[in-house]
Coordinates of C-alpha atoms in Angstrom, one line a residue:
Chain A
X1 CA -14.1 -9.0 8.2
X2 CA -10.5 -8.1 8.7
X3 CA -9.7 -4.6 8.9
X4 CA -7.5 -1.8 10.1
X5 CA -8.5 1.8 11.6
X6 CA -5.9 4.6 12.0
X7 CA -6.5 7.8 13.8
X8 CA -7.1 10.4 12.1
X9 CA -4.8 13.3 10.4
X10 CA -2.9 15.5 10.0
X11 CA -0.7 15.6 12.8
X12 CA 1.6 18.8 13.1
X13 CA 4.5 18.3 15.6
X14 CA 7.4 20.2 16.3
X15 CA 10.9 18.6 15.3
X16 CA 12.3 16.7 18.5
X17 CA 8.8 16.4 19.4
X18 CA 7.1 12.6 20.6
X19 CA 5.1 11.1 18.3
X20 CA 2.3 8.7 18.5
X21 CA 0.2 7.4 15.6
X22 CA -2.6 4.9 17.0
X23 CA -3.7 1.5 14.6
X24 CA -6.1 -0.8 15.9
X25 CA -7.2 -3.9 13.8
X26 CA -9.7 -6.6 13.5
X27 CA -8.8 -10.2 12.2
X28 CA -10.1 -13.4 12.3
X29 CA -6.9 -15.2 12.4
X30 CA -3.3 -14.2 13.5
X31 CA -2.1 -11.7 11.1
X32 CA 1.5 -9.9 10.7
X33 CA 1.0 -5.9 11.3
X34 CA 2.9 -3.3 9.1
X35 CA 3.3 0.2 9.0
X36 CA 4.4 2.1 5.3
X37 CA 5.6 5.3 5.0
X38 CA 4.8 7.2 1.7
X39 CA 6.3 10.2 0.4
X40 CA 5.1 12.6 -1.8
X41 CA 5.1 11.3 -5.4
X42 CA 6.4 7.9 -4.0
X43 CA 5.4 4.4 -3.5
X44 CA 4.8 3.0 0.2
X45 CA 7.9 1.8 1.4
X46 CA 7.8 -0.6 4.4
X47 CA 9.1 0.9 7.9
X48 CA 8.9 -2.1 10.1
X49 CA 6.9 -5.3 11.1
X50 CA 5.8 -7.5 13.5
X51 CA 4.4 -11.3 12.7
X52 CA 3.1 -12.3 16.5
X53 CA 2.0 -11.0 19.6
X54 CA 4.7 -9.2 22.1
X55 CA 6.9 -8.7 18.9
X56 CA 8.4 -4.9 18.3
X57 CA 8.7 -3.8 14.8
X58 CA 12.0 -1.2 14.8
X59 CA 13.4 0.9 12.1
X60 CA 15.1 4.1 11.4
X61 CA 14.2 5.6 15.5
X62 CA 10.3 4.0 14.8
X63 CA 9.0 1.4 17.2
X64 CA 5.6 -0.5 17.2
X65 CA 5.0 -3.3 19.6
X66 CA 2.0 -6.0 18.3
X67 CA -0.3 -5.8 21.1
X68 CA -3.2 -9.2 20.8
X69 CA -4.7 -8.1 23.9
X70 CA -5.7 -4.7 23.1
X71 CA -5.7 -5.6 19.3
X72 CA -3.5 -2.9 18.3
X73 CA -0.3 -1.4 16.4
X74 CA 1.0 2.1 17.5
X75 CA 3.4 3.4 15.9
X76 CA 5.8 5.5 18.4
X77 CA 9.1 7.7 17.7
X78 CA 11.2 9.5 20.8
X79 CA 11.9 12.5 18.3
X80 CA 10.7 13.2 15.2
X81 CA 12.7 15.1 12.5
X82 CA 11.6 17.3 9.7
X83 CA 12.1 14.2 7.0
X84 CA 9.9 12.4 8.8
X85 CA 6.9 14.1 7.3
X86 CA 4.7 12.0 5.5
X87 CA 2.0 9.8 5.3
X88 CA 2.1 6.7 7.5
X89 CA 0.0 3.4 6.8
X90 CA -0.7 0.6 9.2
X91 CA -1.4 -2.7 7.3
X92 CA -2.3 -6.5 8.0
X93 CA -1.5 -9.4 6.4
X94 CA -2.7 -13.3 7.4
X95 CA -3.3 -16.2 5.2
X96 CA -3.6 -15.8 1.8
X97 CA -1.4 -12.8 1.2
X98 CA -4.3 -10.4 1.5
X99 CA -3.2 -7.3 2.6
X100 CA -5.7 -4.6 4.7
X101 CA -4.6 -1.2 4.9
X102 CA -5.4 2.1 7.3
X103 CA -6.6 4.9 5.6
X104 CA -3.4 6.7 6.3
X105 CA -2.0 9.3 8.6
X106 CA -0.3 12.6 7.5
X107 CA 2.4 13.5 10.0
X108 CA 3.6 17.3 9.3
X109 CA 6.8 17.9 11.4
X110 CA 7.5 21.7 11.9
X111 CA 11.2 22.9 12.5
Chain B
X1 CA 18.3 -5.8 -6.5
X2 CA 15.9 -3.8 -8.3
X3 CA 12.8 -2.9 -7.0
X4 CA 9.0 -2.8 -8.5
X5 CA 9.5 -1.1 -11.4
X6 CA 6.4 0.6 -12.9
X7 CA 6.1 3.0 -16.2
X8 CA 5.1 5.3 -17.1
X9 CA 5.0 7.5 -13.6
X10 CA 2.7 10.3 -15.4
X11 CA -0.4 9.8 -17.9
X12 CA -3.0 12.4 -19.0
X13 CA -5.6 11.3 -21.0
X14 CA -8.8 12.6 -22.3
X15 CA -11.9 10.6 -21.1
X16 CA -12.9 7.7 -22.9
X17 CA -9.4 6.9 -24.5
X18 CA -7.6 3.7 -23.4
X19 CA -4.8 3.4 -21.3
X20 CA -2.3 1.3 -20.0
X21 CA 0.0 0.7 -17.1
X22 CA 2.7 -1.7 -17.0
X23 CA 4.6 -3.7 -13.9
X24 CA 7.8 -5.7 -13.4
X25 CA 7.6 -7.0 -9.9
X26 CA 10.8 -8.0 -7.7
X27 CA 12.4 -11.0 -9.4
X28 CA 11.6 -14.4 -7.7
X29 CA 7.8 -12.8 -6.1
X30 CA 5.2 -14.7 -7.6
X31 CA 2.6 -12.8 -6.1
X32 CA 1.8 -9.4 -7.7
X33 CA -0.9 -6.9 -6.7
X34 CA -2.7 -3.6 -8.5
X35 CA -4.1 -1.4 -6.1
X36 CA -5.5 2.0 -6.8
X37 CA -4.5 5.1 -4.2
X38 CA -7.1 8.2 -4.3
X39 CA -6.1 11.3 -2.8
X40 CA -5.6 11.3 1.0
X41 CA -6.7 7.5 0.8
X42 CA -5.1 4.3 1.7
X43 CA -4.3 1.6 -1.5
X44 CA -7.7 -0.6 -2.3
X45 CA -6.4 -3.5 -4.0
X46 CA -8.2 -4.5 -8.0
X47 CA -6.0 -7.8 -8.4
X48 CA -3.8 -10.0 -6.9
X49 CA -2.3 -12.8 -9.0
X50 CA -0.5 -15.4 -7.8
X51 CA 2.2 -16.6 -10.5
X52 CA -0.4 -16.1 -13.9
X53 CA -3.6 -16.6 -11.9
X54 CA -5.7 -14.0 -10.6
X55 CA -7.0 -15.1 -7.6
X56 CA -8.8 -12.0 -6.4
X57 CA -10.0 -9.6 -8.5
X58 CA -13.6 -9.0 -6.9
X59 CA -13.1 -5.2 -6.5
X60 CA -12.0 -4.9 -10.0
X61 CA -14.5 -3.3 -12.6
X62 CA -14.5 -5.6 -15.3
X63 CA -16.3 -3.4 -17.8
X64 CA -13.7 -1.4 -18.7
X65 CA -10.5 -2.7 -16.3
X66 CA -8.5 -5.4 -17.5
X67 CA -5.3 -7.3 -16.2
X68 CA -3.1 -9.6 -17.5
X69 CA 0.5 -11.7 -16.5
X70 CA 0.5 -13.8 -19.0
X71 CA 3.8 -15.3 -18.2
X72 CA 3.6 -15.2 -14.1
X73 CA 6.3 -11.9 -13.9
X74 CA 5.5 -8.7 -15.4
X75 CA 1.5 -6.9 -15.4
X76 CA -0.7 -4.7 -17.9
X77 CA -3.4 -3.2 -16.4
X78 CA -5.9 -1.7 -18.7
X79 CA -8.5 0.8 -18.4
X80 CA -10.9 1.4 -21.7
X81 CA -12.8 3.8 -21.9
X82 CA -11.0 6.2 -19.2
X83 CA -13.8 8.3 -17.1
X84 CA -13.0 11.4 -15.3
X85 CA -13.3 9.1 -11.9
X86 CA -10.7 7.0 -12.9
X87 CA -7.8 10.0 -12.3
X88 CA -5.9 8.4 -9.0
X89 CA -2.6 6.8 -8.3
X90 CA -2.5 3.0 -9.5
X91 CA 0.7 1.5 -7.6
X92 CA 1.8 -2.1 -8.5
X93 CA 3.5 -4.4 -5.7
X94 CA 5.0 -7.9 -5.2
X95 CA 5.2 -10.1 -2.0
X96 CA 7.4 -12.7 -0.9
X97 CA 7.1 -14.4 2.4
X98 CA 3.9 -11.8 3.4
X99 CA 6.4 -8.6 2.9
X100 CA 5.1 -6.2 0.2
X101 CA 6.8 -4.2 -1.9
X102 CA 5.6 -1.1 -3.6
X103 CA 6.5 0.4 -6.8
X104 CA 6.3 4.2 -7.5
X105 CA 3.3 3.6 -9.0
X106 CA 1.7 5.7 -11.9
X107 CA -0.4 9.0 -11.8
X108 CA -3.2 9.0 -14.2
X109 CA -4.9 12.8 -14.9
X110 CA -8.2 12.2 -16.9
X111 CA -9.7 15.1 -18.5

């Protein structure tokens, strides 16, 4: 069945530091590819998307190129701030508006 | 435009008392989802109705959850009798065009 498979957290980086967060998914069709951000206390809110292969999702210095070959996601940022702590979620969607999520990574950003 | 608007945001109940979560989704989305978010764990959905219908509620636990949108826009979500495993996050979100949006959803403490 469809499904999504985030690495594992937490991640502790230092501000200004690179950051990588690794999704890889499984579905039978061709499904659009999310990631969320949640905050503490908060909803998911959606960072960025991409709908078919080659595409790159962008938002707010965040950058994920959809990948069919290696059936994959990752979600990359040149320098991460302290604000960017949070949980991030990779998520896929085809067909019948049934959504797959990641079971989440916790990114801690140290100053 | 206003978001996914949820209420309450906070609910403590003793076990085995009934409670109940309410959902305005985005105007204009006809789909609407309830998903339930345990600690450190990604959403798993309970419904998804499309306009009034539910069209996938196979992970919800019809002996004591209940859902209802009677008039294809706002959502109740019931629980009755509340059991200690029921304490989690239940967040509420609409789609339009396969783009989700999340409302802050609502924390429920059982005791």
């Amino acid at each position: 069945g469809d499904s999504v498979t985030q690495m594992e957290g937490p991640v502790t980086l230092s501000e200004e530091a690179f950051l990588t967060i690794n999704c890889t998914y499984t579905a039978t069709g061709y499904p659009s590819l999310f990631w969320y951000v949640q905050y503490p206390g908060e909803g998911l809110q959606l960072l960025l998307k991409a709908t078919k292969a080659d595409d790159k999702g962008s938002n707010k210095g965040f950058e994920a190129t959809y990948r069919k070959e290696t059936t994959s996601f990752h979600l990359e940022k040149g320098s991460v701030q302290v604000s960017d702590s949070a949980v991030y979620f990779c998520a896929l969607v085809w067909g019948f508006n049934k959504f797959y999520f990641g079971s989440g990574t916790k990114l801690n950003v140290k100053p | 435009e206003a978001g996914v608007v949820q209420s309450p945001r906070y609910k403590i109940i003793e076990k085995k008392q009934p409670v109940a979560f309410w959902c305005n989704p985005i105007s204009g989305h006809n789909t609407l989802y309830w998903y339930l978010q345990n600690l450190g764990q990604g959403p798993e959905l309970l419904i998804r109705y499309e306009n009034e219908e539910a069209v996938d509620d196979s992970q919800l636990p019809k002996d004591r959850f209940s859902a209802e949108r009677l008039k294809g826009v706002d959502s109740t979500l019931k629980i009755q009798p509340a059991e200690l495993g029921d304490s989690a996050v239940y967040l509420c979100a609409s789609s339009s065009a396969h783009e989700q949006f999340f409302g802050p959803g609502t924390r429920l403490t059982v005791l």
